[in-house]
Amino acid sequence: CIIHLNYIHEISKKYEKPVSILAKENTRAKDLFQDDPHIKEVITLDRLEDETGSHDGLNGFIKLIKDIKEKKFDKVFIFNSSVRYFLVCKFAGIKKIAQYPLFKKKGQHIVNTAKIFTENELDKIVSTQPKLIVNKGKISDAKKNMSLDHTRVVLGISASGPTKRWGIKNFIRLIEKIKEKHPTKFYLVAGKNDQQIIDEILNSNIGSNCISLNHLKIDEMLPIIANCNLYCGNDTGFMHISAALNLKTVALFIDSPV
């Protein structure tokens, strides 16, 4: 969702009204976009890997048509080549359907294809840089509880798999090197199942320089991250969040495709 955020903003500006987006729960779109004036609502797409979601299968297809039809949309932008979603929108009675070319998923670039699609639909050049919008009052409140005498660094220490993760001992050595030269506080972000690697850092000799954000919800993390100076870490969702909050971002791509 974040990768496509600026395209969503440009669509909203073009039609001079906030838009609705359809996204899976695991994208955390509701938390990420709750302060965004360009987004009216996030409709949850309930499709799961084990195909037990309420929008999976034939019955799920019919339910999704019903859910979308109730919204009475005039136009839809589909950022994929899925026949399923084309038919959902068609049967839901949406008259104007803009979509990637059907049956041409192979070779599509997640950023460039979306950019070209949006530019063609809106007839203007659009930036690829997303911008997460967080309430300024929340950012100010978070700032009051942070050490402003220190450089504030977000450390993204988890990843979607072990081969995409820079080792924790590497992060510990990095923290040691940085704190030798600059007074720095490190804000640790990771997945909910990664408490063990967070504890490894907190229990090390540099633990006093680190603060875990893992007990917070995404929308509670955003104002804190927005007050930081830099993101350094693995190729994770937090990397995209930090970049979209305009932090300088150093991303470590291990075996991730670039």
PDB file of C-alpha atoms in Angstrom:
ATOM      1  CA  CYS A   1       0.000   0.000   0.000  1.00  0.00           C
ATOM      2  CA  ILE A   2       2.745   2.481   0.898  1.00  0.00           C
ATOM      3  CA  ILE A   3       4.508   1.980  -2.447  1.00  0.00           C
ATOM      4  CA  HIS A   4       1.302   3.061  -4.218  1.00  0.00           C
ATOM      5  CA  LEU A   5       0.449   5.845  -1.752  1.00  0.00           C
ATOM      6  CA  ASN A   6       1.443   8.805  -3.905  1.00  0.00           C
ATOM      7  CA  TYR A   7      -0.604   7.426  -6.792  1.00  0.00           C
ATOM      8  CA  ILE A   8      -3.584   7.208  -4.438  1.00  0.00           C
ATOM      9  CA  HIS A   9      -2.997  10.822  -3.401  1.00  0.00           C
ATOM     10  CA  GLU A  10      -2.833  11.963  -7.034  1.00  0.00           C
ATOM     11  CA  ILE A  11      -6.116  10.183  -7.844  1.00  0.00           C
ATOM     12  CA  SER A  12      -7.750  11.870  -4.852  1.00  0.00           C
ATOM     13  CA  LYS A  13      -6.474  15.286  -5.980  1.00  0.00           C
ATOM     14  CA  LYS A  14      -7.644  14.714  -9.542  1.00  0.00           C
ATOM     15  CA  TYR A  15     -11.219  13.975  -8.470  1.00  0.00           C
ATOM     16  CA  GLU A  16     -11.139  16.436  -5.547  1.00  0.00           C
ATOM     17  CA  LYS A  17     -12.415  13.924  -3.005  1.00  0.00           C
ATOM     18  CA  PRO A  18     -11.002  11.259  -0.691  1.00  0.00           C
ATOM     19  CA  VAL A  19     -10.914   7.726  -2.049  1.00  0.00           C
ATOM     20  CA  SER A  20     -11.674   4.277  -0.663  1.00  0.00           C
ATOM     21  CA  ILE A  21      -9.014   1.585  -0.893  1.00  0.00           C
ATOM     22  CA  LEU A  22      -9.284  -2.200  -0.778  1.00  0.00           C
ATOM     23  CA  ALA A  23      -6.417  -3.839   1.125  1.00  0.00           C
ATOM     24  CA  LYS A  24      -5.645  -6.939   3.149  1.00  0.00           C
ATOM     25  CA  GLU A  25      -5.517  -6.601   6.931  1.00  0.00           C
ATOM     26  CA  ASN A  26      -1.834  -7.556   7.063  1.00  0.00           C
ATOM     27  CA  THR A  27      -0.938  -4.380   5.128  1.00  0.00           C
ATOM     28  CA  ARG A  28      -1.961  -2.401   8.260  1.00  0.00           C
ATOM     29  CA  ALA A  29      -3.536   0.140   5.906  1.00  0.00           C
ATOM     30  CA  LYS A  30      -6.160   1.214   8.463  1.00  0.00           C
ATOM     31  CA  ASP A  31      -3.462   2.120  10.984  1.00  0.00           C
ATOM     32  CA  LEU A  32      -1.116   3.679   8.443  1.00  0.00           C
ATOM     33  CA  PHE A  33      -3.684   5.903   6.752  1.00  0.00           C
ATOM     34  CA  GLN A  34      -6.004   6.900   9.597  1.00  0.00           C
ATOM     35  CA  ASP A  35      -4.799  10.544   9.510  1.00  0.00           C
ATOM     36  CA  ASP A  36      -4.714  10.810   5.716  1.00  0.00           C
ATOM     37  CA  PRO A  37      -7.311  13.278   4.362  1.00  0.00           C
ATOM     38  CA  HIS A  38      -7.021  11.726   0.890  1.00  0.00           C
ATOM     39  CA  ILE A  39      -8.330   8.362   2.118  1.00  0.00           C
ATOM     40  CA  LYS A  40     -11.976   8.059   3.086  1.00  0.00           C
ATOM     41  CA  GLU A  41     -11.910   4.438   4.248  1.00  0.00           C
ATOM     42  CA  VAL A  42     -10.006   1.175   4.027  1.00  0.00           C
ATOM     43  CA  ILE A  43     -12.135  -1.792   2.996  1.00  0.00           C
ATOM     44  CA  THR A  44     -10.633  -5.036   4.296  1.00  0.00           C
ATOM     45  CA  LEU A  45      -9.953  -7.661   1.642  1.00  0.00           C
ATOM     46  CA  ASP A  46     -10.268 -10.920   3.565  1.00  0.00           C
ATOM     47  CA  ARG A  47      -8.172 -13.323   1.478  1.00  0.00           C
ATOM     48  CA  LEU A  48      -5.765 -15.667   3.263  1.00  0.00           C
ATOM     49  CA  GLU A  49      -2.921 -17.949   2.205  1.00  0.00           C
ATOM     50  CA  ASP A  50      -4.884 -21.029   3.284  1.00  0.00           C
ATOM     51  CA  GLU A  51      -7.893 -19.739   1.274  1.00  0.00           C
ATOM     52  CA  THR A  52     -10.192 -19.639   4.312  1.00  0.00           C
ATOM     53  CA  GLY A  53     -10.891 -15.910   4.151  1.00  0.00           C
ATOM     54  CA  SER A  54     -14.420 -14.613   3.675  1.00  0.00           C
ATOM     55  CA  HIS A  55     -13.436 -13.321   0.211  1.00  0.00           C
ATOM     56  CA  ASP A  56     -11.768 -16.570  -0.922  1.00  0.00           C
ATOM     57  CA  GLY A  57     -13.274 -19.084  -3.308  1.00  0.00           C
ATOM     58  CA  LEU A  58     -16.542 -18.773  -5.221  1.00  0.00           C
ATOM     59  CA  ASN A  59     -18.571 -17.790  -2.161  1.00  0.00           C
ATOM     60  CA  GLY A  60     -15.952 -15.180  -1.301  1.00  0.00           C
ATOM     61  CA  PHE A  61     -16.068 -13.872  -4.855  1.00  0.00           C
ATOM     62  CA  ILE A  62     -19.823 -13.380  -4.547  1.00  0.00           C
ATOM     63  CA  LYS A  63     -19.462 -11.780  -1.095  1.00  0.00           C
ATOM     64  CA  LEU A  64     -16.841  -9.333  -2.363  1.00  0.00           C
ATOM     65  CA  ILE A  65     -19.141  -8.316  -5.218  1.00  0.00           C
ATOM     66  CA  LYS A  66     -21.877  -7.648  -2.645  1.00  0.00           C
ATOM     67  CA  ASP A  67     -19.521  -5.697  -0.354  1.00  0.00           C
ATOM     68  CA  ILE A  68     -18.265  -3.522  -3.218  1.00  0.00           C
ATOM     69  CA  LYS A  69     -21.706  -3.018  -4.753  1.00  0.00           C
ATOM     70  CA  GLU A  70     -23.018  -1.574  -1.477  1.00  0.00           C
ATOM     71  CA  LYS A  71     -20.506   1.284  -1.813  1.00  0.00           C
ATOM     72  CA  LYS A  72     -21.973   2.450  -5.156  1.00  0.00           C
ATOM     73  CA  PHE A  73     -18.617   3.449  -6.619  1.00  0.00           C
ATOM     74  CA  ASP A  74     -18.491   5.409  -9.891  1.00  0.00           C
ATOM     75  CA  LYS A  75     -14.949   4.423 -10.852  1.00  0.00           C
ATOM     76  CA  VAL A  76     -12.257   2.003  -9.757  1.00  0.00           C
ATOM     77  CA  PHE A  77      -8.492   1.883 -10.291  1.00  0.00           C
ATOM     78  CA  ILE A  78      -7.124  -1.688 -10.149  1.00  0.00           C
ATOM     79  CA  PHE A  79      -3.364  -1.814  -9.607  1.00  0.00           C
ATOM     80  CA  ASN A  80      -2.965  -5.356 -10.954  1.00  0.00           C
ATOM     81  CA  SER A  81      -3.916  -7.531 -13.941  1.00  0.00           C
ATOM     82  CA  SER A  82      -6.335  -9.772 -12.051  1.00  0.00           C
ATOM     83  CA  VAL A  83      -9.379 -11.003 -13.970  1.00  0.00           C
ATOM     84  CA  ARG A  84     -11.015 -11.796 -10.626  1.00  0.00           C
ATOM     85  CA  TYR A  85     -11.029  -8.171  -9.487  1.00  0.00           C
ATOM     86  CA  PHE A  86     -12.081  -6.957 -12.927  1.00  0.00           C
ATOM     87  CA  LEU A  87     -15.129  -9.256 -12.779  1.00  0.00           C
ATOM     88  CA  VAL A  88     -15.866  -8.279  -9.160  1.00  0.00           C
ATOM     89  CA  CYS A  89     -16.030  -4.626 -10.183  1.00  0.00           C
ATOM     90  CA  LYS A  90     -17.998  -5.380 -13.337  1.00  0.00           C
ATOM     91  CA  PHE A  91     -20.629  -7.409 -11.462  1.00  0.00           C
ATOM     92  CA  ALA A  92     -20.690  -4.761  -8.716  1.00  0.00           C
ATOM     93  CA  GLY A  93     -21.963  -2.305 -11.313  1.00  0.00           C
ATOM     94  CA  ILE A  94     -18.960   0.003 -11.488  1.00  0.00           C
ATOM     95  CA  LYS A  95     -19.166   1.680 -14.893  1.00  0.00           C
ATOM     96  CA  LYS A  96     -15.613   3.017 -15.180  1.00  0.00           C
ATOM     97  CA  ILE A  97     -12.861   0.469 -14.604  1.00  0.00           C
ATOM     98  CA  ALA A  98      -9.200   1.439 -15.027  1.00  0.00           C
ATOM     99  CA  GLN A  99      -6.791  -1.476 -14.717  1.00  0.00           C
ATOM    100  CA  TYR A 100      -3.417  -2.848 -15.742  1.00  0.00           C
ATOM    101  CA  PRO A 101      -3.622  -4.900 -18.978  1.00  0.00           C
ATOM    102  CA  LEU A 102      -5.310  -8.232 -18.267  1.00  0.00           C
ATOM    103  CA  PHE A 103      -3.252 -11.464 -18.448  1.00  0.00           C
ATOM    104  CA  LYS A 104       0.044  -9.523 -18.443  1.00  0.00           C
ATOM    105  CA  LYS A 105       1.301  -9.952 -14.899  1.00  0.00           C
ATOM    106  CA  LYS A 106       4.703 -11.287 -15.977  1.00  0.00           C
ATOM    107  CA  GLY A 107       7.429  -8.659 -16.044  1.00  0.00           C
ATOM    108  CA  GLN A 108       5.432  -5.962 -14.246  1.00  0.00           C
ATOM    109  CA  HIS A 109       7.569  -3.716 -12.018  1.00  0.00           C
ATOM    110  CA  ILE A 110       5.847  -2.884  -8.739  1.00  0.00           C
ATOM    111  CA  VAL A 111       6.798   0.820  -8.944  1.00  0.00           C
ATOM    112  CA  ASN A 112       7.239   1.619 -12.628  1.00  0.00           C
ATOM    113  CA  THR A 113       4.117  -0.189 -13.844  1.00  0.00           C
ATOM    114  CA  ALA A 114       2.004   1.666 -11.267  1.00  0.00           C
ATOM    115  CA  LYS A 115       3.594   4.985 -12.235  1.00  0.00           C
ATOM    116  CA  ILE A 116       2.943   4.532 -15.961  1.00  0.00           C
ATOM    117  CA  PHE A 117      -0.620   3.341 -15.294  1.00  0.00           C
ATOM    118  CA  THR A 118      -1.418   6.344 -13.072  1.00  0.00           C
ATOM    119  CA  GLU A 119       0.181   8.842 -15.443  1.00  0.00           C
ATOM    120  CA  ASN A 120      -1.793   7.468 -18.378  1.00  0.00           C
ATOM    121  CA  GLU A 121      -5.057   7.636 -16.421  1.00  0.00           C
ATOM    122  CA  LEU A 122      -4.507  11.112 -14.969  1.00  0.00           C
ATOM    123  CA  ASP A 123      -2.630  12.571 -17.951  1.00  0.00           C
ATOM    124  CA  LYS A 124       0.142  14.041 -15.792  1.00  0.00           C
ATOM    125  CA  ILE A 125       3.584  13.163 -14.462  1.00  0.00           C
ATOM    126  CA  VAL A 126       3.462  11.741 -10.931  1.00  0.00           C
ATOM    127  CA  SER A 127       6.214  11.171  -8.394  1.00  0.00           C
ATOM    128  CA  THR A 128       7.068   7.706  -7.147  1.00  0.00           C
ATOM    129  CA  GLN A 129       7.838   9.080  -3.650  1.00  0.00           C
ATOM    130  CA  PRO A 130       5.076   8.215  -1.156  1.00  0.00           C
ATOM    131  CA  LYS A 131       4.247  10.516   1.735  1.00  0.00           C
ATOM    132  CA  LEU A 132       2.687   9.159   4.910  1.00  0.00           C
ATOM    133  CA  ILE A 133       0.518  11.752   6.606  1.00  0.00           C
ATOM    134  CA  VAL A 134       0.532  11.732  10.408  1.00  0.00           C
ATOM    135  CA  ASN A 135      -1.373  14.216  12.571  1.00  0.00           C
ATOM    136  CA  LYS A 136       1.036  17.029  13.560  1.00  0.00           C
ATOM    137  CA  GLY A 137      -0.309  17.062  17.118  1.00  0.00           C
ATOM    138  CA  LYS A 138       0.606  13.388  17.530  1.00  0.00           C
ATOM    139  CA  ILE A 139       4.120  14.082  16.244  1.00  0.00           C
ATOM    140  CA  SER A 140       4.543  16.996  18.677  1.00  0.00           C
ATOM    141  CA  ASP A 141       3.298  14.906  21.612  1.00  0.00           C
ATOM    142  CA  ALA A 142       5.693  12.077  20.766  1.00  0.00           C
ATOM    143  CA  LYS A 143       8.598  14.512  20.528  1.00  0.00           C
ATOM    144  CA  LYS A 144       8.103  15.579  24.162  1.00  0.00           C
ATOM    145  CA  ASN A 145       9.037  12.062  25.338  1.00  0.00           C
ATOM    146  CA  MET A 146      12.120  11.651  23.161  1.00  0.00           C
ATOM    147  CA  SER A 147      15.730  12.580  23.844  1.00  0.00           C
ATOM    148  CA  LEU A 148      16.386  15.535  21.564  1.00  0.00           C
ATOM    149  CA  ASP A 149      20.029  15.747  22.648  1.00  0.00           C
ATOM    150  CA  HIS A 150      20.678  12.499  20.791  1.00  0.00           C
ATOM    151  CA  THR A 151      20.588  11.532  17.129  1.00  0.00           C
ATOM    152  CA  ARG A 152      17.541   9.277  16.790  1.00  0.00           C
ATOM    153  CA  VAL A 153      17.893   6.194  14.588  1.00  0.00           C
ATOM    154  CA  VAL A 154      15.224   3.639  13.677  1.00  0.00           C
ATOM    155  CA  LEU A 155      16.757   0.169  13.439  1.00  0.00           C
ATOM    156  CA  GLY A 156      14.823  -2.321  11.316  1.00  0.00           C
ATOM    157  CA  ILE A 157      16.230  -5.574  12.634  1.00  0.00           C
ATOM    158  CA  SER A 158      13.728  -8.139  11.355  1.00  0.00           C
ATOM    159  CA  ALA A 159      12.919  -9.359   7.845  1.00  0.00           C
ATOM    160  CA  SER A 160      10.512 -11.693   6.083  1.00  0.00           C
ATOM    161  CA  GLY A 161      12.993 -14.561   6.306  1.00  0.00           C
ATOM    162  CA  PRO A 162      16.383 -15.427   7.851  1.00  0.00           C
ATOM    163  CA  THR A 163      18.257 -15.075   4.560  1.00  0.00           C
ATOM    164  CA  LYS A 164      17.000 -11.484   4.208  1.00  0.00           C
ATOM    165  CA  ARG A 165      18.121 -10.491   7.707  1.00  0.00           C
ATOM    166  CA  TRP A 166      21.426  -8.855   8.578  1.00  0.00           C
ATOM    167  CA  GLY A 167      22.603 -10.656  11.708  1.00  0.00           C
ATOM    168  CA  ILE A 168      21.869  -9.192  15.159  1.00  0.00           C
ATOM    169  CA  LYS A 169      25.533  -9.281  16.104  1.00  0.00           C
ATOM    170  CA  ASN A 170      26.181  -7.031  13.095  1.00  0.00           C
ATOM    171  CA  PHE A 171      23.610  -4.550  14.395  1.00  0.00           C
ATOM    172  CA  ILE A 172      25.188  -4.619  17.845  1.00  0.00           C
ATOM    173  CA  ARG A 173      28.624  -3.859  16.377  1.00  0.00           C
ATOM    174  CA  LEU A 174      27.093  -1.077  14.278  1.00  0.00           C
ATOM    175  CA  ILE A 175      25.507   0.500  17.353  1.00  0.00           C
ATOM    176  CA  GLU A 176      28.820   0.293  19.219  1.00  0.00           C
ATOM    177  CA  LYS A 177      30.632   2.069  16.383  1.00  0.00           C
ATOM    178  CA  ILE A 178      28.003   4.813  16.029  1.00  0.00           C
ATOM    179  CA  LYS A 179      27.722   5.578  19.732  1.00  0.00           C
ATOM    180  CA  GLU A 180      31.505   5.956  19.963  1.00  0.00           C
ATOM    181  CA  LYS A 181      31.225   8.997  17.678  1.00  0.00           C
ATOM    182  CA  HIS A 182      27.722  10.379  18.259  1.00  0.00           C
ATOM    183  CA  PRO A 183      25.312  10.365  21.215  1.00  0.00           C
ATOM    184  CA  THR A 184      22.533   8.264  19.680  1.00  0.00           C
ATOM    185  CA  LYS A 185      19.290   6.568  20.682  1.00  0.00           C
ATOM    186  CA  PHE A 186      18.203   3.551  18.659  1.00  0.00           C
ATOM    187  CA  TYR A 187      14.520   2.713  18.235  1.00  0.00           C
ATOM    188  CA  LEU A 188      14.069  -0.991  17.516  1.00  0.00           C
ATOM    189  CA  VAL A 189      11.288  -2.082  15.162  1.00  0.00           C
ATOM    190  CA  ALA A 190      10.518  -5.677  14.248  1.00  0.00           C
ATOM    191  CA  GLY A 191       7.732  -8.165  13.678  1.00  0.00           C
ATOM    192  CA  LYS A 192       5.533  -9.421  16.496  1.00  0.00           C
ATOM    193  CA  ASN A 193       7.316 -12.795  16.376  1.00  0.00           C
ATOM    194  CA  ASP A 194      10.782 -11.269  16.667  1.00  0.00           C
ATOM    195  CA  GLN A 195      10.879 -10.459  20.377  1.00  0.00           C
ATOM    196  CA  GLN A 196      13.839 -12.807  20.812  1.00  0.00           C
ATOM    197  CA  ILE A 197      16.137 -10.759  18.571  1.00  0.00           C
ATOM    198  CA  ILE A 198      14.968  -7.534  20.223  1.00  0.00           C
ATOM    199  CA  ASP A 199      15.818  -9.012  23.634  1.00  0.00           C
ATOM    200  CA  GLU A 200      19.252 -10.004  22.344  1.00  0.00           C
ATOM    201  CA  ILE A 201      20.018  -6.349  21.660  1.00  0.00           C
ATOM    202  CA  LEU A 202      18.366  -5.023  24.825  1.00  0.00           C
ATOM    203  CA  ASN A 203      20.333  -7.509  26.958  1.00  0.00           C
ATOM    204  CA  SER A 204      23.662  -6.662  25.316  1.00  0.00           C
ATOM    205  CA  ASN A 205      26.188  -4.066  26.448  1.00  0.00           C
ATOM    206  CA  ILE A 206      24.531  -1.406  24.248  1.00  0.00           C
ATOM    207  CA  GLY A 207      20.997  -2.139  25.468  1.00  0.00           C
ATOM    208  CA  SER A 208      20.776   1.125  27.415  1.00  0.00           C
ATOM    209  CA  ASN A 209      21.046   3.034  24.131  1.00  0.00           C
ATOM    210  CA  CYS A 210      18.080   1.180  22.637  1.00  0.00           C
ATOM    211  CA  ILE A 211      14.301   1.493  22.955  1.00  0.00           C
ATOM    212  CA  SER A 212      11.939  -1.188  21.651  1.00  0.00           C
ATOM    213  CA  LEU A 213       8.754  -0.046  19.906  1.00  0.00           C
ATOM    214  CA  ASN A 214       7.455  -3.586  19.568  1.00  0.00           C
ATOM    215  CA  HIS A 215       4.824  -3.202  22.289  1.00  0.00           C
ATOM    216  CA  LEU A 216       3.140  -0.423  20.323  1.00  0.00           C
ATOM    217  CA  LYS A 217       0.583  -0.558  17.511  1.00  0.00           C
ATOM    218  CA  ILE A 218       1.620   0.736  14.100  1.00  0.00           C
ATOM    219  CA  ASP A 219      -0.342   3.982  14.484  1.00  0.00           C
ATOM    220  CA  GLU A 220       1.406   4.566  17.835  1.00  0.00           C
ATOM    221  CA  MET A 221       4.833   3.995  16.260  1.00  0.00           C
ATOM    222  CA  LEU A 222       4.347   6.456  13.407  1.00  0.00           C
ATOM    223  CA  PRO A 223       4.700   9.714  15.425  1.00  0.00           C
ATOM    224  CA  ILE A 224       7.855   8.361  17.085  1.00  0.00           C
ATOM    225  CA  ILE A 225       9.419   7.287  13.790  1.00  0.00           C
ATOM    226  CA  ALA A 226       8.489  10.675  12.299  1.00  0.00           C
ATOM    227  CA  ASN A 227      10.667  12.323  14.974  1.00  0.00           C
ATOM    228  CA  CYS A 228      13.737  10.258  14.101  1.00  0.00           C
ATOM    229  CA  ASN A 229      16.612  11.309  11.876  1.00  0.00           C
ATOM    230  CA  LEU A 230      17.493   8.089  10.092  1.00  0.00           C
ATOM    231  CA  TYR A 231      16.347   4.546   9.313  1.00  0.00           C
ATOM    232  CA  CYS A 232      18.963   1.828   9.051  1.00  0.00           C
ATOM    233  CA  GLY A 233      18.008  -1.780   8.634  1.00  0.00           C
ATOM    234  CA  ASN A 234      16.736  -4.646   6.583  1.00  0.00           C
ATOM    235  CA  ASP A 235      14.339  -4.527   3.654  1.00  0.00           C
ATOM    236  CA  THR A 236      11.103  -4.441   5.669  1.00  0.00           C
ATOM    237  CA  GLY A 237       7.798  -2.614   5.864  1.00  0.00           C
ATOM    238  CA  PHE A 238       9.413  -0.268   8.383  1.00  0.00           C
ATOM    239  CA  MET A 239      11.927   0.733   5.728  1.00  0.00           C
ATOM    240  CA  HIS A 240       9.060   1.867   3.475  1.00  0.00           C
ATOM    241  CA  ILE A 241       7.306   3.568   6.408  1.00  0.00           C
ATOM    242  CA  SER A 242      10.458   5.503   7.340  1.00  0.00           C
ATOM    243  CA  ALA A 243      11.109   6.620   3.778  1.00  0.00           C
ATOM    244  CA  ALA A 244       7.475   7.714   3.428  1.00  0.00           C
ATOM    245  CA  LEU A 245       7.916   9.779   6.619  1.00  0.00           C
ATOM    246  CA  ASN A 246      10.844  11.524   4.905  1.00  0.00           C
ATOM    247  CA  LEU A 247      13.610   9.948   6.988  1.00  0.00           C
ATOM    248  CA  LYS A 248      17.014   9.424   5.456  1.00  0.00           C
ATOM    249  CA  THR A 249      17.014   5.697   4.816  1.00  0.00           C
ATOM    250  CA  VAL A 250      19.869   3.193   4.610  1.00  0.00           C
ATOM    251  CA  ALA A 251      18.388  -0.129   3.486  1.00  0.00           C
ATOM    252  CA  LEU A 252      20.253  -3.430   3.664  1.00  0.00           C
ATOM    253  CA  PHE A 253      19.243  -5.793   0.860  1.00  0.00           C
ATOM    254  CA  ILE A 254      20.597  -9.252   1.576  1.00  0.00           C
ATOM    255  CA  ASP A 255      18.951 -11.672  -0.868  1.00  0.00           C
ATOM    256  CA  SER A 256      15.988  -9.389  -1.626  1.00  0.00           C
ATOM    257  CA  PRO A 257      15.305  -8.704  -5.318  1.00  0.00           C
ATOM    258  CA  VAL A 258      15.990  -5.043  -6.145  1.00  0.00           C
TER     259      VAL A 258
END
